mmCIF file of C-alpha atoms in Angstrom:
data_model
loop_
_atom_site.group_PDB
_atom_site.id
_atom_site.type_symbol
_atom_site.label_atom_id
_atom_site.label_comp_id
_atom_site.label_asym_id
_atom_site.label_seq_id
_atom_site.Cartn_x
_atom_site.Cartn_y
_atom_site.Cartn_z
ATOM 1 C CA UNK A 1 26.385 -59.259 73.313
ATOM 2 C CA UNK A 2 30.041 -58.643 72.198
ATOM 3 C CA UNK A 3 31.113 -61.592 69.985
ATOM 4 C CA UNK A 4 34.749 -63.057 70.553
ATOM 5 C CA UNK A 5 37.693 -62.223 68.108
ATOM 6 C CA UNK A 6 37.650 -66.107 66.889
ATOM 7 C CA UNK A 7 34.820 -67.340 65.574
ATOM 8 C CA UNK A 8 33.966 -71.069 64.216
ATOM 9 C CA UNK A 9 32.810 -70.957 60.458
ATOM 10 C CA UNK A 10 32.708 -74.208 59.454
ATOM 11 C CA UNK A 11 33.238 -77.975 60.684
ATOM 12 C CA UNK A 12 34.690 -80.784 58.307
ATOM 13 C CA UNK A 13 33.926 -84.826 59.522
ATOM 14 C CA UNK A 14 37.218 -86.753 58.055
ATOM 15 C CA UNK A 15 36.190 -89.958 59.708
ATOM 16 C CA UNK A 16 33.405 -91.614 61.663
ATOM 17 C CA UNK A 17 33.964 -95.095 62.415
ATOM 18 C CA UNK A 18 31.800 -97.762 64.475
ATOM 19 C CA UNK A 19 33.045 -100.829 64.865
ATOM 20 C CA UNK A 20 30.822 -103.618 66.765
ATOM 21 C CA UNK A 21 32.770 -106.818 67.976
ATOM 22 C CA UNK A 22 30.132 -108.178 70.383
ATOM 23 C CA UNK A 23 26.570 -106.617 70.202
ATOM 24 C CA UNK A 24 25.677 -108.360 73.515
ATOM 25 C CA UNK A 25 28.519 -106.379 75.661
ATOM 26 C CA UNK A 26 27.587 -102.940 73.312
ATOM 27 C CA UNK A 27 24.027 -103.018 73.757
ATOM 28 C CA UNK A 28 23.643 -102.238 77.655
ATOM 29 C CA UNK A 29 27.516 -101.017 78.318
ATOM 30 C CA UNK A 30 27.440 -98.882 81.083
ATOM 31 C CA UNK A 31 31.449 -98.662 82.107
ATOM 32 C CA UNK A 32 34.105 -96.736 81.993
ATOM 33 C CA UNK A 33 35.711 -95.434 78.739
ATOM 34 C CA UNK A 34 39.198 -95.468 77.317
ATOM 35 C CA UNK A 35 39.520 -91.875 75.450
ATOM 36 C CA UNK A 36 42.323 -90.660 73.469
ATOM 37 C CA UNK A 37 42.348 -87.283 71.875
ATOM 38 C CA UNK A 38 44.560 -85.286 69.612
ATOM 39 C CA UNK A 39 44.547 -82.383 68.251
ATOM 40 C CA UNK A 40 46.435 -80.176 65.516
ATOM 41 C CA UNK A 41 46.091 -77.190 63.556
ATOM 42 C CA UNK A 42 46.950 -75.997 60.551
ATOM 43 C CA UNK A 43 50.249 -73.550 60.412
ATOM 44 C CA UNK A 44 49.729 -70.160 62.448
ATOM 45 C CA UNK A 45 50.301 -67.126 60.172
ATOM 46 C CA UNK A 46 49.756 -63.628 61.092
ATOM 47 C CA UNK A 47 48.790 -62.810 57.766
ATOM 48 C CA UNK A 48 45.787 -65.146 57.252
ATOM 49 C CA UNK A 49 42.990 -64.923 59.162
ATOM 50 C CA UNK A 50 41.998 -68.591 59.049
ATOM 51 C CA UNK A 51 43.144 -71.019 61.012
ATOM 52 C CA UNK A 52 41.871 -74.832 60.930
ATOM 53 C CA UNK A 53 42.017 -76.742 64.373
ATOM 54 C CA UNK A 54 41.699 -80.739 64.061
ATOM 55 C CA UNK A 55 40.343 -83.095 66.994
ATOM 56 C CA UNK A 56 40.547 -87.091 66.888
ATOM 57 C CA UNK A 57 38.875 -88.910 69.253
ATOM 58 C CA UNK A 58 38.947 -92.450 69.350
ATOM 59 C CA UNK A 59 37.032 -94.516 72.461
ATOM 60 C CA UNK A 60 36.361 -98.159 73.226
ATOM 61 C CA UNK A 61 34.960 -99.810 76.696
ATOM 62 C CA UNK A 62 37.711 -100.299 79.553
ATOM 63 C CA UNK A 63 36.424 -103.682 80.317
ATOM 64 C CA UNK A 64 37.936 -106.673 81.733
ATOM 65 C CA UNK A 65 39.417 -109.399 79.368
ATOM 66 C CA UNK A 66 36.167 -111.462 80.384
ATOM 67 C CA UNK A 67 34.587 -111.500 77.087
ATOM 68 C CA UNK A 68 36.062 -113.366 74.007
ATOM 69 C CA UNK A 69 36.833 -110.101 71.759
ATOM 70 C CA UNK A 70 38.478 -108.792 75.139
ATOM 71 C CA UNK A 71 40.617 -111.717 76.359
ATOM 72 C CA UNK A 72 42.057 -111.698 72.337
ATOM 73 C CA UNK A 73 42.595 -108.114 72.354
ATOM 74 C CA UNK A 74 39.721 -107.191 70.391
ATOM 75 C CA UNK A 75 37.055 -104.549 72.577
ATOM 76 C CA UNK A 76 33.510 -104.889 72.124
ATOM 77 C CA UNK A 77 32.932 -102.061 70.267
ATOM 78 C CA UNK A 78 35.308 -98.909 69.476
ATOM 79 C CA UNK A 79 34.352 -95.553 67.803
ATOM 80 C CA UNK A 80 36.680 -93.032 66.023
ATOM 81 C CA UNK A 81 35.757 -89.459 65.392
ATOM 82 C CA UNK A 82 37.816 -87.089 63.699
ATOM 83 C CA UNK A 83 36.663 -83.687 62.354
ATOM 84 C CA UNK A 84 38.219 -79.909 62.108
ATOM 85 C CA UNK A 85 36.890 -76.932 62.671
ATOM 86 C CA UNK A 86 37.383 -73.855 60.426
ATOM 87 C CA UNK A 87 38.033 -70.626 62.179
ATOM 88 C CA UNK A 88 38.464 -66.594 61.543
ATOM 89 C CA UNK A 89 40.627 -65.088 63.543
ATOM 90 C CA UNK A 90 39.925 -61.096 64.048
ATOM 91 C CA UNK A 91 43.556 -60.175 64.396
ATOM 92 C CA UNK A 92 42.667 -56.614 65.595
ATOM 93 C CA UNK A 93 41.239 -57.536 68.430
ATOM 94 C CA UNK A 94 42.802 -60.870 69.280
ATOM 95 C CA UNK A 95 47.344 -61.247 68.924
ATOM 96 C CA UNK A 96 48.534 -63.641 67.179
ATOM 97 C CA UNK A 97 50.996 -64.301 69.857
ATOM 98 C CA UNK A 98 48.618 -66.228 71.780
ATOM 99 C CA UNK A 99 46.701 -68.091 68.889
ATOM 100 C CA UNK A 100 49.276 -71.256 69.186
ATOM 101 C CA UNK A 101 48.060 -71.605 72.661
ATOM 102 C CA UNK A 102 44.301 -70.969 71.682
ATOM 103 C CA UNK A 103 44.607 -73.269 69.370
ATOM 104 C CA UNK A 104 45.661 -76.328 71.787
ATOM 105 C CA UNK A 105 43.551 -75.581 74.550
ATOM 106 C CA UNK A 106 40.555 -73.561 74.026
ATOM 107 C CA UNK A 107 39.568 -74.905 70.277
ATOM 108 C CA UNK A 108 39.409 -78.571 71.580
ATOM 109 C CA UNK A 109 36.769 -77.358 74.104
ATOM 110 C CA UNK A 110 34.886 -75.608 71.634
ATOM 111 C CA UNK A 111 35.198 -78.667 69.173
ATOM 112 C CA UNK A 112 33.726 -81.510 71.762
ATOM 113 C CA UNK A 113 30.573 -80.403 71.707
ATOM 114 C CA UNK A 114 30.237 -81.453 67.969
ATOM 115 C CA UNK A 115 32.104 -84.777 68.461
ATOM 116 C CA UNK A 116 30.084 -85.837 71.298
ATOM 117 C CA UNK A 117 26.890 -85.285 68.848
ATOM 118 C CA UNK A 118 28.654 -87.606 66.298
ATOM 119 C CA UNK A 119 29.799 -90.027 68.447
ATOM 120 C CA UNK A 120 26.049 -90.503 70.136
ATOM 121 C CA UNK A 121 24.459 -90.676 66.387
ATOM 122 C CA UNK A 122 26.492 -93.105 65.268
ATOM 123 C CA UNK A 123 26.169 -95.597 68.613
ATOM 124 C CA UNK A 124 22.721 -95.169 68.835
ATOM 125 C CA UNK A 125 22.417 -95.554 64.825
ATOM 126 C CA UNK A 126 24.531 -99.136 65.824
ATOM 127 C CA UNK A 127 22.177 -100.069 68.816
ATOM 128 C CA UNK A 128 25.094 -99.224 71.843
ATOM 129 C CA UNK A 129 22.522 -97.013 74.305
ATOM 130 C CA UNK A 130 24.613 -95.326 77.005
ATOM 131 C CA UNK A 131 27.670 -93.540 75.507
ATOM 132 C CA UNK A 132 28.498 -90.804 76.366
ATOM 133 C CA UNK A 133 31.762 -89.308 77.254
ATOM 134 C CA UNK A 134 32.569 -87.815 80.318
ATOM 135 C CA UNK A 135 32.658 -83.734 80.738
ATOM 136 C CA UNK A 136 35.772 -82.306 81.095
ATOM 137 C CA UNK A 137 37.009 -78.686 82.870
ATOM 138 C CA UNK A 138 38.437 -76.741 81.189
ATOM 139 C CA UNK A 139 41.740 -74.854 82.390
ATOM 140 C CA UNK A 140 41.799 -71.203 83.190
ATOM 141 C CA UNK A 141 44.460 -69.173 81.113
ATOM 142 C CA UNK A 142 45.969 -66.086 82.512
ATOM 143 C CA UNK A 143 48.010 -64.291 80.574
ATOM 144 C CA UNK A 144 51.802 -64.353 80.977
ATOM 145 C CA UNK A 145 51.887 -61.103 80.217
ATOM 146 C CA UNK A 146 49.447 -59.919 82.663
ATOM 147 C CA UNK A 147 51.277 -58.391 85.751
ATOM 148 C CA UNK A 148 48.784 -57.838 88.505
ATOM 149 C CA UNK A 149 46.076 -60.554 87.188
ATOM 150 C CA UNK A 150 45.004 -62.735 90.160
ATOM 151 C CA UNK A 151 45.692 -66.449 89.951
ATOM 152 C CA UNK A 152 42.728 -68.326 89.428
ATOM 153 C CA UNK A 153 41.779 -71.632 90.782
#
């Protein structure tokens, strides 16, 4: 199996943060989810092979202001992930002038996996059963470049 020019050689946890404002609500939530994510990544240079991609995710229950913590602004619960993941980038076989947009779409992908795992741990570490973030698709890239590539849905 051919291995891709970009390969993941290490993953860093900056933060992991729980924060539990009403155990009742926590326990057995079951809703919706308010996500925000960001990403960033160390400068791009074609002379250095490694590149370092950071995702922050931060989550907390899209609930109605029917509880106390809710109606003053507080959720029930919230969780904050951040971590980066260390690449190598095999410029011979993969051009730098497409590593920027690499970098903002196809490293998050590859990163989620890891902050789903942390962000189950640490709720079911906490007592919150149920949370788990949705699955996302993932756009389809074609290359601008490419001049008879067929559009993909």
């Amino acid at each position: 199996m051919n291995q891709h020019p970009i390969q993941l050689r290490d993953i860093t946890i900056k933060t992991l943060n729980l924060t539990v404002n009403d155990p009742n609500v926590a326990r057995d939530y079951q809703g919706e989810l308010v996500l925000r994510i960001e990403v960033g990544s160390t400068e791009l240079s074609a002379e250095d092979p490694l590149i370092s991609v950071g995702l922050r995710v931060q989550t907390e229950p899209k609930e109605a202001a029917t509880t106390e913590f809710a109606a003053n602004g507080n959720p029930s619960f919230s969780v904050e992930v951040e971590l980066v993941g260390h690449f190598v980038v095999d410029y011979a076989h993969f051009k730098f002038e497409h590593l920027t947009e690499w970098s903002q779409v196809n490293a998050p992908y590859l990163l989620l996996p890891y902050v789903r795992e942390q962000v189950y741990g640490l709720a079911i570490r906490a007592g919150i059963r149920g949370l788990f973030f949705p699955l996302f698709v993932q756009p389809r890239l074609i290359p601008k470049s490419a001049t008879n590539a067929v559009k993909l849905n």
